[in-house]
């Protein structure tokens, strides 16, 4: 079935989905369906577009910013994990029990509690019972979880998939209306090109229809040097190298384009988001790897895929040439200090005794 026919057939479904989501949101907005704050202050990082807006690196940025000042917890639903119910980080946790993204956060920040549960309030009750309990919970992908009212609501929008140019699922990629940015205290446009200018910034703010109290920021992705999974050595990519780039992430094209700027020959192996790797996958990757010239070859995987690949059996030569590439967010227009101060200020408010008297805090 070609793409045009798929679009035509999906449009009626999209209209039904639109009506259902708008009705649901209206019931919450009118307080017919109640929502409530958690008994621990929360910072939510979410989106209204399906996948790939950069929630995990932005959550990691927030955690890095606050972890030395507050006792933090990170709460995710643990998408595609093999466990059920409430799960928490510990010595025996893995990508299987926590999910790949939550486990990635755990490996970077082992000092904070990582929890996963589809029922956020159940998870928060578990976290509240801890002694000492967290000062702040960083919530992953909670924008549509209307039962919970976050203290700080951060909405991420991919620059390459701006919401005002999109449509409802499945015709487009929107989970809810492009006008529902009004619940966000802070909006961040992610994955911006380095060439973006102040005129673009003003145009996007206007097109989004943001309210006066809503702060708008722009971030881009910076890639770290690939690091050997088993050797610990960093990789200097040169134009004459040949790379295999393996990804099980949403929207991997940005990574592919970045590596193509440094290396002329790239073989991409793309799996669906949150892919669970098997020995058959290792065999496929190694089969391509063995045909490449020794000494000028490398396999690059994402941090998200790392925990699911490194546990599998693979030949020594493949191990010695397997590298993981990490990412970090960088604030544009010299707004990093402004954002950091805002988050620090708001975190002080929500952890104070005045927390529940604060509305639309900016």
C-alpha positions as CSV (number, residue, x, y, z in Angstrom):
1,X,0.0,0.0,0.0
2,X,1.6,3.3,-1.0
3,X,2.0,6.3,1.2
4,X,-0.8,8.3,-0.4
5,X,-3.4,5.6,0.1
6,X,-2.3,5.1,3.7
7,X,-2.7,8.9,4.3
8,X,-6.2,8.9,2.9
9,X,-7.3,5.9,4.9
10,X,-5.8,7.2,8.1
11,X,-7.5,10.6,7.9
12,X,-10.9,9.4,9.3
13,X,-9.2,7.6,12.1
14,X,-7.2,10.8,12.8
15,X,-10.5,12.8,13.1
16,X,-11.9,10.3,15.6
17,X,-8.7,10.4,17.6
18,X,-8.8,14.2,17.5
19,X,-12.4,14.3,18.9
20,X,-11.5,11.8,21.7
21,X,-8.4,13.6,22.8
22,X,-10.0,17.0,22.7
23,X,-13.0,15.8,24.8
24,X,-10.7,14.2,27.3
25,X,-8.6,17.4,27.7
26,X,-11.7,19.6,27.9
27,X,-13.1,17.4,30.8
28,X,-9.8,17.9,32.6
29,X,-9.7,21.7,31.8
30,X,-13.2,22.1,33.2
31,X,-12.3,20.1,36.3
32,X,-15.0,17.5,35.5
33,X,-12.3,14.9,35.7
34,X,-10.0,15.8,38.6
35,X,-6.3,15.9,38.6
36,X,-4.0,16.5,41.5
37,X,-0.5,17.3,42.6
38,X,1.8,14.6,43.9
39,X,2.9,14.8,47.6
40,X,6.4,15.2,46.3
41,X,7.3,18.2,44.0
42,X,7.6,17.1,40.3
43,X,9.2,18.4,37.2
44,X,7.7,16.8,34.0
45,X,9.5,16.6,30.7
46,X,7.2,15.5,27.9
47,X,6.0,16.1,24.3
48,X,2.9,16.1,22.2
49,X,4.6,14.5,19.2
50,X,5.3,10.8,19.0
51,X,8.8,9.9,20.0
52,X,12.2,11.3,19.3
53,X,12.1,14.8,20.8
54,X,15.0,14.3,23.1
55,X,13.3,13.7,26.5
56,X,16.1,11.5,27.9
57,X,19.1,13.9,27.3
58,X,17.0,16.9,28.6
59,X,16.0,14.9,31.7
60,X,19.7,14.1,32.2
61,X,20.5,17.8,31.9
62,X,17.9,18.6,34.6
63,X,19.3,15.9,36.9
64,X,22.8,17.1,36.4
65,X,21.7,20.6,37.3
66,X,19.8,19.7,40.5
67,X,21.4,16.5,41.9
68,X,23.9,18.2,44.1
69,X,21.3,20.4,45.7
70,X,18.3,18.1,46.1
71,X,17.6,14.4,46.7
72,X,16.2,13.4,43.3
73,X,14.3,10.5,41.8
74,X,13.6,9.9,38.1
75,X,10.3,8.3,37.2
76,X,9.5,6.7,33.8
77,X,6.9,4.2,32.6
78,X,9.7,2.0,31.5
79,X,8.6,1.5,27.9
80,X,9.3,-1.9,26.4
81,X,10.7,-3.4,29.6
82,X,10.1,-7.1,30.4
83,X,9.0,-6.5,34.0
84,X,5.6,-5.4,35.3
85,X,4.4,-3.1,38.0
86,X,6.6,-0.9,40.1
87,X,10.4,-1.4,39.7
88,X,13.3,0.5,41.2
89,X,17.0,0.7,40.5
90,X,19.4,-1.4,42.4
91,X,22.3,-3.8,42.1
92,X,20.3,-6.3,40.1
93,X,18.5,-3.9,37.8
94,X,19.0,-3.9,34.0
95,X,17.4,-2.6,30.8
96,X,15.1,-5.6,31.0
97,X,13.7,-4.5,34.4
98,X,13.8,-0.7,33.9
99,X,13.6,-0.3,30.1
100,X,16.5,1.0,28.0
101,X,16.1,4.7,28.7
102,X,15.6,4.5,32.4
103,X,18.6,2.1,32.7
104,X,20.7,4.6,30.7
105,X,19.8,7.3,33.3
106,X,20.6,4.9,36.1
107,X,24.1,4.1,34.7
108,X,24.9,7.9,34.5
109,X,23.4,8.8,37.9
110,X,23.6,5.7,40.1
111,X,23.3,7.9,43.2
112,X,19.6,8.8,42.5
113,X,16.6,6.5,42.6
114,X,15.3,5.4,39.2
115,X,11.7,4.1,39.3
116,X,9.4,2.8,36.5
117,X,5.7,2.2,36.6
118,X,2.8,2.9,34.2
119,X,0.8,4.1,37.2
120,X,2.6,7.2,38.2
121,X,0.7,7.8,41.5
122,X,1.5,4.2,42.6
123,X,5.2,4.8,41.9
124,X,5.1,8.2,43.7
125,X,3.5,6.5,46.8
126,X,6.5,4.0,46.8
127,X,8.9,6.9,46.5
128,X,7.2,8.8,49.3
129,X,7.6,5.8,51.6
130,X,11.4,5.9,51.2
131,X,13.5,7.3,54.1
132,X,14.5,9.9,53.2
133,X,12.0,10.5,50.5
134,X,13.0,12.5,47.4
135,X,12.9,16.3,47.4
136,X,11.9,16.4,43.7
137,X,10.8,13.7,41.1
138,X,11.8,14.2,37.5
139,X,9.0,12.8,35.4
140,X,9.6,11.3,31.9
141,X,6.9,11.5,29.3
142,X,4.1,12.8,31.5
143,X,2.5,15.6,29.4
144,X,-0.5,13.4,28.5
145,X,-0.8,11.9,32.0
146,X,-3.5,14.5,33.0
147,X,-4.3,12.8,36.3
148,X,-1.1,14.2,37.7
149,X,-0.5,18.0,37.8
150,X,3.2,18.6,37.6
151,X,4.7,21.5,39.5
152,X,6.9,22.4,36.6
153,X,5.8,21.3,33.1
154,X,8.4,21.3,30.4
155,X,7.3,20.6,26.8
156,X,9.8,19.5,24.1
157,X,9.1,20.2,20.4
158,X,11.4,18.9,17.7
159,X,12.5,21.7,15.4
160,X,12.2,19.3,12.4
161,X,8.6,18.4,13.3
162,X,7.1,21.6,14.6
163,X,3.7,21.0,16.0
164,X,1.9,23.8,14.1
165,X,2.9,22.0,10.8
166,X,1.6,18.6,12.0
167,X,-1.7,16.7,12.3
168,X,-3.2,14.2,14.7
169,X,-2.2,10.5,14.8
170,X,-2.2,8.4,12.6
171,X,-2.5,11.0,9.8
172,X,0.3,13.0,11.5
173,X,2.4,12.6,14.6
174,X,0.5,14.6,17.2
175,X,-0.7,12.9,20.3
176,X,-3.0,15.9,21.0
177,X,-3.8,19.3,19.7
178,X,-1.0,21.6,18.6
179,X,-2.8,24.3,20.6
180,X,-2.3,22.4,23.9
181,X,1.1,24.0,24.6
182,X,-0.7,26.2,27.1
183,X,-0.2,23.6,29.9
184,X,3.6,24.1,29.7
185,X,5.5,26.5,31.9
186,X,8.6,26.1,29.7
187,X,8.8,25.1,26.0
188,X,12.0,23.9,24.5
189,X,12.6,23.6,20.7
190,X,15.0,20.7,20.4
191,X,17.4,19.4,17.7
192,X,17.8,22.8,16.2
193,X,20.4,23.4,13.4
194,X,23.4,25.5,14.4
195,X,22.3,28.0,11.7
196,X,19.0,29.1,13.5
197,X,18.8,32.8,14.0
198,X,16.9,35.3,16.2
199,X,14.3,35.9,13.4
200,X,13.5,32.1,13.4
201,X,13.2,32.2,17.2
202,X,10.6,35.0,17.0
203,X,8.7,33.4,14.2
204,X,8.4,30.0,16.0
205,X,7.2,31.7,19.2
206,X,4.5,33.5,17.2
207,X,3.5,30.4,15.3
208,X,3.2,28.4,18.5
209,X,1.0,31.1,20.1
210,X,2.8,30.9,23.4
211,X,1.4,33.0,26.3
212,X,3.3,35.7,28.0
213,X,4.2,33.6,31.1
214,X,5.6,30.8,29.0
215,X,9.4,30.7,28.6
216,X,10.8,29.5,25.2
217,X,14.3,28.0,24.7
218,X,16.2,26.4,21.9
219,X,18.6,23.5,22.1
220,X,20.8,21.6,19.7
221,X,22.5,18.2,20.1
222,X,26.2,17.8,20.7
223,X,27.7,14.4,20.1
224,X,30.5,13.2,22.4
225,X,33.4,11.2,21.0
226,X,32.6,7.6,20.5
227,X,34.0,5.5,23.4
228,X,35.0,1.9,23.3
229,X,32.4,-0.3,25.0
230,X,35.0,-2.8,26.1
231,X,38.3,-1.0,25.6
232,X,37.3,2.4,27.1
233,X,39.3,4.2,24.4
234,X,37.9,7.1,22.4
235,X,37.6,7.0,18.6
236,X,38.9,9.7,16.3
237,X,36.8,9.3,13.2
238,X,38.7,10.1,9.9
239,X,37.3,10.4,6.4
240,X,39.0,7.2,5.1
241,X,37.3,5.0,7.8
242,X,34.4,2.7,7.2
243,X,31.7,2.7,9.9
244,X,28.8,0.5,10.8
245,X,26.2,2.6,12.7
246,X,23.6,0.5,14.6
247,X,20.5,2.3,16.0
248,X,17.3,1.2,17.7
249,X,16.2,4.8,18.4
250,X,13.4,7.1,17.1
251,X,14.6,9.6,14.4
252,X,18.2,8.3,13.9
253,X,18.7,10.4,10.8
254,X,20.3,13.2,12.8
255,X,23.0,10.8,14.0
256,X,23.6,9.4,10.5
257,X,24.0,12.9,9.1
258,X,26.4,13.9,11.8
259,X,28.7,10.9,11.2
260,X,28.5,11.3,7.4
261,X,30.1,14.8,7.8
262,X,33.2,13.0,9.2
263,X,33.4,9.8,7.3
264,X,32.7,9.0,3.7
265,X,31.6,5.3,4.1
266,X,28.8,4.5,6.5
267,X,26.7,1.4,6.7
268,X,23.5,2.0,8.7
269,X,21.6,-0.8,10.4
270,X,18.3,0.6,11.6
271,X,16.0,-1.1,14.0
272,X,12.7,0.1,15.5
273,X,12.8,2.2,18.6
274,X,13.5,0.3,21.8
275,X,14.6,-2.8,19.8
276,X,15.7,-5.8,21.8
277,X,18.9,-7.1,20.4
278,X,19.5,-10.8,19.8
279,X,22.4,-13.1,18.9
280,X,21.0,-13.1,15.3
281,X,21.5,-9.3,15.2
282,X,25.1,-9.7,16.4
283,X,25.7,-12.2,13.6
284,X,24.3,-9.8,11.1
285,X,26.4,-6.9,12.3
286,X,29.6,-9.0,12.5
287,X,29.0,-10.4,9.0
288,X,29.1,-6.9,7.6
289,X,32.0,-5.9,9.9
290,X,34.2,-8.8,8.8
291,X,34.0,-7.7,5.1
292,X,35.5,-4.3,6.0
293,X,39.2,-3.4,5.9
294,X,41.0,-4.2,9.2
295,X,42.4,-1.1,11.0
296,X,40.1,1.3,9.4
297,X,36.7,0.1,10.6
298,X,34.5,0.6,13.6
299,X,31.0,-0.2,14.9
300,X,29.1,2.7,16.5
301,X,26.0,2.2,18.6
302,X,23.9,4.6,20.6
303,X,23.9,4.9,24.4
304,X,20.3,3.8,24.5
305,X,21.2,0.5,22.7
306,X,24.4,-0.1,24.7
307,X,22.9,-1.9,27.6
308,X,21.0,-4.4,25.3
309,X,24.0,-5.1,23.1
310,X,27.0,-5.3,25.5
311,X,25.5,-8.4,27.4
312,X,25.4,-10.5,24.2
313,X,28.2,-12.8,23.0
314,X,30.3,-11.4,20.2
315,X,33.8,-12.1,18.7
316,X,36.8,-10.5,20.3
317,X,37.6,-8.5,17.2
318,X,34.1,-7.1,17.2
319,X,34.3,-6.2,20.9
320,X,37.6,-4.3,20.3
321,X,36.0,-2.2,17.6
322,X,32.6,-1.5,19.3
323,X,32.0,2.1,20.3
324,X,29.1,3.9,22.0
325,X,28.3,7.5,21.1
326,X,26.6,9.7,23.7
327,X,24.8,13.0,23.3
328,X,24.2,16.1,25.3
329,X,22.0,19.2,24.9
330,X,23.4,22.7,24.3
331,X,21.3,25.8,24.8
332,X,21.4,28.3,22.0
333,X,21.3,32.1,22.0
334,X,23.5,32.1,25.1
335,X,20.4,31.0,27.1
336,X,22.1,28.3,29.2
337,X,22.6,30.5,32.3
338,X,19.1,31.9,32.0
339,X,17.6,28.4,31.9
340,X,19.7,27.1,34.7
341,X,18.8,30.0,36.9
342,X,15.1,29.6,36.1
343,X,15.1,25.9,37.0
344,X,17.0,26.6,40.1
345,X,14.6,29.3,41.1
346,X,11.5,27.3,40.3
347,X,12.9,24.2,42.2
348,X,13.3,26.4,45.2
349,X,9.7,27.5,45.0
350,X,8.2,24.0,44.6
351,X,10.2,22.6,47.5
352,X,9.2,25.4,49.7
353,X,6.1,25.6,52.0
354,X,4.5,27.9,49.5
355,X,4.4,25.2,46.8
356,X,0.6,24.7,46.6
357,X,-0.1,28.4,46.5
358,X,1.9,28.9,43.3
359,X,0.1,29.0,40.0
360,X,1.8,29.4,36.6
361,X,5.2,29.9,38.2
362,X,7.7,31.5,35.9
